[in-house]
Short mmCIF file of N, CA, C and O in Angstrom, two decimals:
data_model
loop_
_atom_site.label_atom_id
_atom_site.label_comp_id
_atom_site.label_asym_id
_atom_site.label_seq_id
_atom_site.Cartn_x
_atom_site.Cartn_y
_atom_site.Cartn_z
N UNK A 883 83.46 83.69 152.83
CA UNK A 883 82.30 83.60 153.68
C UNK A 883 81.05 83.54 152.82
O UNK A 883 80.63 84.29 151.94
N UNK A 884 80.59 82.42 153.35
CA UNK A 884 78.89 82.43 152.85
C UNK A 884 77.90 83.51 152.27
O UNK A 884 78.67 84.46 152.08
N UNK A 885 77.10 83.78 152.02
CA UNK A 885 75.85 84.93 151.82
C UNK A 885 74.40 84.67 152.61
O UNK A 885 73.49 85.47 152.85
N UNK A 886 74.53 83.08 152.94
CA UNK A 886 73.64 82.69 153.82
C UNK A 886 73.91 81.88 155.09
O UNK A 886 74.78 81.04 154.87
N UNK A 887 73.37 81.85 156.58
CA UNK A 887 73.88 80.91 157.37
C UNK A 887 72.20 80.75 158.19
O UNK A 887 71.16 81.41 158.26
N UNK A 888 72.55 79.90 158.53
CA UNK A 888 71.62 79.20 159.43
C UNK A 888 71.00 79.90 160.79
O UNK A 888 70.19 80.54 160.12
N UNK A 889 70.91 80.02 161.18
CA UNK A 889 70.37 80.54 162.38
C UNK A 889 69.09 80.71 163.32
O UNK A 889 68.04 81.18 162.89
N UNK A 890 69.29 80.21 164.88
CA UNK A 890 67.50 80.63 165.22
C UNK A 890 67.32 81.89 165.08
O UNK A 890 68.25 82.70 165.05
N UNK A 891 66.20 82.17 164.98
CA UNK A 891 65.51 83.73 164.48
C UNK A 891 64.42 83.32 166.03
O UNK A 891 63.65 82.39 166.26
N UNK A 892 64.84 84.54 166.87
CA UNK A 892 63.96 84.19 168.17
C UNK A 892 62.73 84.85 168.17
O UNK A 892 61.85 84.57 168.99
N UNK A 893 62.55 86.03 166.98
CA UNK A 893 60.92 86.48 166.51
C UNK A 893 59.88 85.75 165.79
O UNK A 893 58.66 85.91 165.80
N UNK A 894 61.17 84.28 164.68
CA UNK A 894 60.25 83.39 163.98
C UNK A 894 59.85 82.31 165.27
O UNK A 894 58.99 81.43 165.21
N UNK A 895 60.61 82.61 166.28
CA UNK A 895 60.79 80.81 167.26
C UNK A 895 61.35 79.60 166.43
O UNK A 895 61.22 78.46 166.88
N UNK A 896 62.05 79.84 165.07
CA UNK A 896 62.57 78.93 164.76
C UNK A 896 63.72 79.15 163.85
O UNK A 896 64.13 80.31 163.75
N UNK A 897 64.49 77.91 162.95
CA UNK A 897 65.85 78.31 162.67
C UNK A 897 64.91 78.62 161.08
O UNK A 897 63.87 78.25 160.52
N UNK A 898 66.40 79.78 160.81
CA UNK A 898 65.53 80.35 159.52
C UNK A 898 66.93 80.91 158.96
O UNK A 898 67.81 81.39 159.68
N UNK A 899 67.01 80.73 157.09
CA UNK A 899 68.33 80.92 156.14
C UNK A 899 68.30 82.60 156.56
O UNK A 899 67.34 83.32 156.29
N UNK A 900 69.50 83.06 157.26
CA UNK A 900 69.66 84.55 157.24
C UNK A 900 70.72 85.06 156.05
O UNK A 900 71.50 84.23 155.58
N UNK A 901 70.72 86.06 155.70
CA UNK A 901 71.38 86.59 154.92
C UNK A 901 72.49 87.42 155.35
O UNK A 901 72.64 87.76 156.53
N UNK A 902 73.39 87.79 154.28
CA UNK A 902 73.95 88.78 155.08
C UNK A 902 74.01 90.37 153.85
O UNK A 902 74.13 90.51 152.63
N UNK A 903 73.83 91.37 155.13
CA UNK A 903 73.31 92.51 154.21
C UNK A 903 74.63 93.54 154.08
O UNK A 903 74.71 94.56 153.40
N UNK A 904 75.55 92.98 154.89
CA UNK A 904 76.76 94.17 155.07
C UNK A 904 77.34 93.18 156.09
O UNK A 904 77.00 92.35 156.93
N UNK A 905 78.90 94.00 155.29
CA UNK A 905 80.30 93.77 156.10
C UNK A 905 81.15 94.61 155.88
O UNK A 905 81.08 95.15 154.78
N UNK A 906 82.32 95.09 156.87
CA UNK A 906 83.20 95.84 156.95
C UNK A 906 84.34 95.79 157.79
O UNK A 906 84.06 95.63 158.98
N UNK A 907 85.31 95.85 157.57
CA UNK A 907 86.95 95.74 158.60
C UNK A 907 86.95 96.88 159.60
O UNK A 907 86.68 98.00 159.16
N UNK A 908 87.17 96.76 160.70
CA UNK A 908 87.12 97.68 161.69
C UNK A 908 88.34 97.04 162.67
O UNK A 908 88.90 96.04 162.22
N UNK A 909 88.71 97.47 163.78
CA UNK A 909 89.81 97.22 164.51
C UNK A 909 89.44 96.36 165.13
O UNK A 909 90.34 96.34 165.97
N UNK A 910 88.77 95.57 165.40
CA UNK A 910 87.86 94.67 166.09
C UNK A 910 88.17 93.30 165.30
O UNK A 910 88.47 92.25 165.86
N UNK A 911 88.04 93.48 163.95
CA UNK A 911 88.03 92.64 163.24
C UNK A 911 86.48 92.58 161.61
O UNK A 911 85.62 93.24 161.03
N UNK A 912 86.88 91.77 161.65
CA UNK A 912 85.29 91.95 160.16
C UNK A 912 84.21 91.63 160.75
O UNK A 912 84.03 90.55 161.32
N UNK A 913 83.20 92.75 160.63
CA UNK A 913 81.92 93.12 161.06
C UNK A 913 80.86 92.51 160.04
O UNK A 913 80.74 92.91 158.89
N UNK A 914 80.04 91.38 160.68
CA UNK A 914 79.10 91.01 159.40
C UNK A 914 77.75 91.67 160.24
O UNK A 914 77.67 91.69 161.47
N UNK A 915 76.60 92.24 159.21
CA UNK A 915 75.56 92.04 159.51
C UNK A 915 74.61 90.86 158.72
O UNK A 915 74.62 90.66 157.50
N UNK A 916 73.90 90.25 159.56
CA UNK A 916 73.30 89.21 159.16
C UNK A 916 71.53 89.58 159.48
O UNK A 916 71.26 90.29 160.45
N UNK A 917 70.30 88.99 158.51
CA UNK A 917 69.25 89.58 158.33
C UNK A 917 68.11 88.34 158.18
O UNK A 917 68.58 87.45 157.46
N UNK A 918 67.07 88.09 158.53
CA UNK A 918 66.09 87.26 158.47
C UNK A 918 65.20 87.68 157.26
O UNK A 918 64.30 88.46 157.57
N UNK A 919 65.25 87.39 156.20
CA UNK A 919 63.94 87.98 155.62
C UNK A 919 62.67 87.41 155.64
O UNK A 919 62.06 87.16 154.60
N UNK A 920 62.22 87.19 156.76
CA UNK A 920 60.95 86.60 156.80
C UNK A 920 60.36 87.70 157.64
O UNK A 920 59.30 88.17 157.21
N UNK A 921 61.05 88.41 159.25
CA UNK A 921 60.95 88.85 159.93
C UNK A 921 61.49 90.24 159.91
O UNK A 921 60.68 91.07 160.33
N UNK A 922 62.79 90.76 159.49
CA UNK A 922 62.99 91.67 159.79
C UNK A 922 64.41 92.00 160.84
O UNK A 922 65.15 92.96 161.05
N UNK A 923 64.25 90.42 161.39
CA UNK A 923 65.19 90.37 163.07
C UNK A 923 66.84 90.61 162.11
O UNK A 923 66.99 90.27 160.94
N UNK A 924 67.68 91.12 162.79
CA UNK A 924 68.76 91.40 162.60
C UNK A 924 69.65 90.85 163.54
O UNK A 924 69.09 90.34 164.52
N UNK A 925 71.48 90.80 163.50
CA UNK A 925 71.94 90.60 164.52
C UNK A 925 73.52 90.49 163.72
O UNK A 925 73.73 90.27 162.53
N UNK A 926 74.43 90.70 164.76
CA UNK A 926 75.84 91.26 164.06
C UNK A 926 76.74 90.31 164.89
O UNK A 926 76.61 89.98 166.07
N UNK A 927 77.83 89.90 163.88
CA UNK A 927 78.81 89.21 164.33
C UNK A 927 80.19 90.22 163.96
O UNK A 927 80.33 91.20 163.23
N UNK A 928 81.38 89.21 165.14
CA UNK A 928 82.39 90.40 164.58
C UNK A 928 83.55 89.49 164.63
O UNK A 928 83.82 89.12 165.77
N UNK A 929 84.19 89.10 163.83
CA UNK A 929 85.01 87.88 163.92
C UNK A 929 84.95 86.68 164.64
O UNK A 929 85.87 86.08 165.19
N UNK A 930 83.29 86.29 164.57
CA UNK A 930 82.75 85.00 165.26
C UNK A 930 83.18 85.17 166.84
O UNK A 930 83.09 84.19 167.58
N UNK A 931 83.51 86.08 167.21
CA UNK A 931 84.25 86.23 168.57
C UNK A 931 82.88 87.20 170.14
O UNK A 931 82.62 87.17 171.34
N UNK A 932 82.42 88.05 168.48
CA UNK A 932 80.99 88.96 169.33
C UNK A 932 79.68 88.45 168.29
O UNK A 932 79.66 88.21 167.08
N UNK A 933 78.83 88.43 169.11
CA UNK A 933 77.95 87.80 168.41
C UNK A 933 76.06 88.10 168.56
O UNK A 933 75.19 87.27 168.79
N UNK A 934 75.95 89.33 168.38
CA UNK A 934 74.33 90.25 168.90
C UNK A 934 73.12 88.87 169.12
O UNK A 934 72.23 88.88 169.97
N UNK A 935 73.33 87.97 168.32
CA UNK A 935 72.22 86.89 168.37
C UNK A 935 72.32 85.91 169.21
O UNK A 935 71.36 85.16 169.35
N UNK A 936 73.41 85.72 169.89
CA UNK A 936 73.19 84.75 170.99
C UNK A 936 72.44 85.23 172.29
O UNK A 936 72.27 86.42 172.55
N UNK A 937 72.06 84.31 172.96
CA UNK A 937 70.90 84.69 174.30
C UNK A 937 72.45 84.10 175.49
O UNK A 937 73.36 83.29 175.38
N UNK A 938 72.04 84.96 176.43
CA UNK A 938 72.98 84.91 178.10
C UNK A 938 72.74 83.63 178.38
O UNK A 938 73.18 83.14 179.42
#
């Protein structure tokens, strides 16, 4: 897995290189956290399956 991915950042209003600051195996599956450094905005994936940054 990458160290950077793409993503909208909905505090920049636009797509911005996120990082990732942490990962870990849990029963769920592998937990990434992913990080904007422009902003601050955060948001967690968990085997591409859960995903904190998508909008309803």
């Amino acid at each position: 897995m990458s160290l950077e991915l793409e993503h909208y950042c909905p505090a920049c209003e636009e797509y911005r290189d996120f990082w990732k600051v942490a990962s870990t195996t849990m029963h769920l599956g592998t937990k990434v956290k992913w990080h904007c450094p422009e902003c601050d905005y955060g948001f967690v994936r968990i085997d591409g399956e859960v995903d904190t940054g998508q909008t309803a």
